[in-house]
Tab-separated table of C-alpha atoms in Angstrom:
chain	number	residue	atom	x	y	z
A	22	MET	CA	162.961	58.318	119.273
A	23	ALA	CA	161.017	58.017	117.076
A	24	THR	CA	161.356	55.078	114.277
A	25	VAL	CA	160.356	56.938	110.571
A	26	LYS	CA	161.045	55.025	107.694
A	27	PRO	CA	161.777	57.188	104.824
A	28	ALA	CA	160.097	56.952	101.413
A	29	LEU	CA	162.796	57.037	99.038
A	30	HIS	CA	165.243	54.270	100.551
A	31	GLY	CA	162.768	52.467	102.667
A	32	LYS	CA	164.932	52.517	105.151
A	33	ALA	CA	164.535	52.767	109.237
A	34	VAL	CA	166.287	55.905	110.813
A	35	GLU	CA	165.789	56.880	114.224
A	36	ALA	CA	164.785	60.385	114.413
A	37	GLU	CA	166.387	62.611	116.922
A	38	THR	CA	164.451	64.879	119.533
A	39	ARG	CA	165.599	67.672	121.460
A	40	GLU	CA	166.599	65.756	124.450
A	41	THR	CA	168.468	63.206	122.242
A	42	LEU	CA	170.768	65.703	120.601
A	43	GLY	CA	173.235	66.046	123.570
A	44	THR	CA	175.998	68.585	122.878
A	45	GLN	CA	175.476	68.446	118.887
A	46	SER	CA	175.466	72.130	117.153
A	47	GLY	CA	173.261	72.903	114.537
A	48	LEU	CA	169.669	73.858	113.645
A	49	VAL	CA	166.774	71.966	115.656
A	50	PHE	CA	163.244	72.229	113.853
A	51	ASP	CA	160.215	70.609	115.723
A	52	ARG	CA	157.987	68.464	113.981
A	53	PHE	CA	154.672	70.241	113.072
A	54	PHE	CA	152.443	67.947	110.622
A	55	THR	CA	154.048	64.894	111.192
A	56	ASP	CA	154.087	62.730	114.476
A	57	GLY	CA	157.566	60.945	113.255
A	58	LYS	CA	155.822	57.672	113.851
A	59	ILE	CA	154.378	56.671	110.363
A	60	SER	CA	155.482	57.996	107.174
A	61	PRO	CA	153.701	60.939	105.777
A	62	PHE	CA	152.769	59.361	102.534
A	63	GLU	CA	150.953	56.283	104.632
A	64	ALA	CA	148.593	58.949	106.204
A	65	VAL	CA	147.732	59.951	103.161
A	66	GLU	CA	144.439	58.106	101.245
A	67	TRP	CA	145.471	57.466	97.503
A	68	GLU	CA	143.660	55.867	94.648
A	69	LYS	CA	144.183	55.012	90.836
A	70	ARG	CA	142.939	57.436	88.093
A	71	THR	CA	143.139	57.665	84.570
A	72	ALA	CA	144.323	60.939	83.558
A	73	LEU	CA	142.764	62.536	80.135
A	74	ILE	CA	142.717	65.793	78.327
A	75	GLY	CA	141.397	66.567	75.134
A	76	ASN	CA	141.081	69.383	72.946
A	77	GLU	CA	137.849	71.199	71.965
A	78	LYS	CA	136.916	68.850	68.956
A	79	GLY	CA	137.233	65.756	71.440
A	80	THR	CA	139.991	64.240	70.562
A	81	THR	CA	142.010	62.545	73.337
A	82	ILE	CA	145.598	64.719	73.585
A	83	PHE	CA	146.925	63.151	76.829
A	84	ARG	CA	145.802	59.681	78.632
A	85	GLN	CA	147.663	58.040	81.421
A	86	ASP	CA	146.207	54.773	82.795
A	87	ASP	CA	146.722	54.159	86.823
A	88	VAL	CA	148.008	56.993	87.910
A	89	GLU	CA	148.421	56.951	91.585
A	90	VAL	CA	146.750	60.016	93.284
A	91	PRO	CA	145.735	61.024	96.861
A	92	LYS	CA	142.012	60.976	96.865
A	93	THR	CA	141.075	64.493	97.569
A	94	TRP	CA	142.675	65.849	94.570
A	95	SER	CA	140.286	67.293	92.222
A	96	GLN	CA	140.306	65.109	88.285
A	97	THR	CA	141.550	69.001	86.871
A	98	ALA	CA	144.822	68.074	89.512
A	99	THR	CA	145.349	64.462	88.683
A	100	ASN	CA	145.598	65.882	84.776
A	101	ILE	CA	147.520	69.040	85.099
A	102	VAL	CA	150.036	66.811	87.450
A	103	ALA	CA	149.958	63.580	85.118
A	104	SER	CA	150.710	65.698	81.925
A	105	LYS	CA	153.256	67.465	83.287
A	106	TYR	CA	155.496	64.845	84.792
A	107	PHE	CA	154.446	61.537	83.359
A	108	HIS	CA	155.736	61.142	79.667
A	109	GLY	CA	156.863	58.838	77.305
A	110	LYS	CA	156.346	57.189	74.280
A	111	PRO	CA	152.537	55.642	74.375
A	112	ALA	CA	152.198	51.459	74.898
A	113	VAL	CA	155.477	51.144	76.080
A	114	PRO	CA	156.011	49.949	79.634
A	115	SER	CA	158.674	52.283	80.173
A	116	ALA	CA	155.293	55.139	79.622
A	117	LYS	CA	153.686	53.932	82.830
A	118	VAL	CA	155.798	56.062	85.657
A	119	GLN	CA	154.159	56.028	88.963
A	120	CYS	CA	154.877	58.423	91.816
A	121	ALA	CA	157.399	57.013	94.658
A	122	ARG	CA	155.867	56.841	97.479
């Protein structure tokens, strides 16, 4: 059995395999993209960026510093995700929301 550390609550759980299911009923899904040995978030290379959106006059309408995103994302993708999901009053610590990993 593989030990997996889920990203949401950080507790290790034992991942059941087809052989260990025994007589349990229900659907079985084989792993396709992960091996169950490391968290999928650990397999991605991350970096911090500044998301910045301006209008046609050059005025900044949205800015978020230290947004942690996958390194392979474009700056446009960073700007879109940050502007859509990170919000709050400027210069307030609670406005600096970081992506949970």
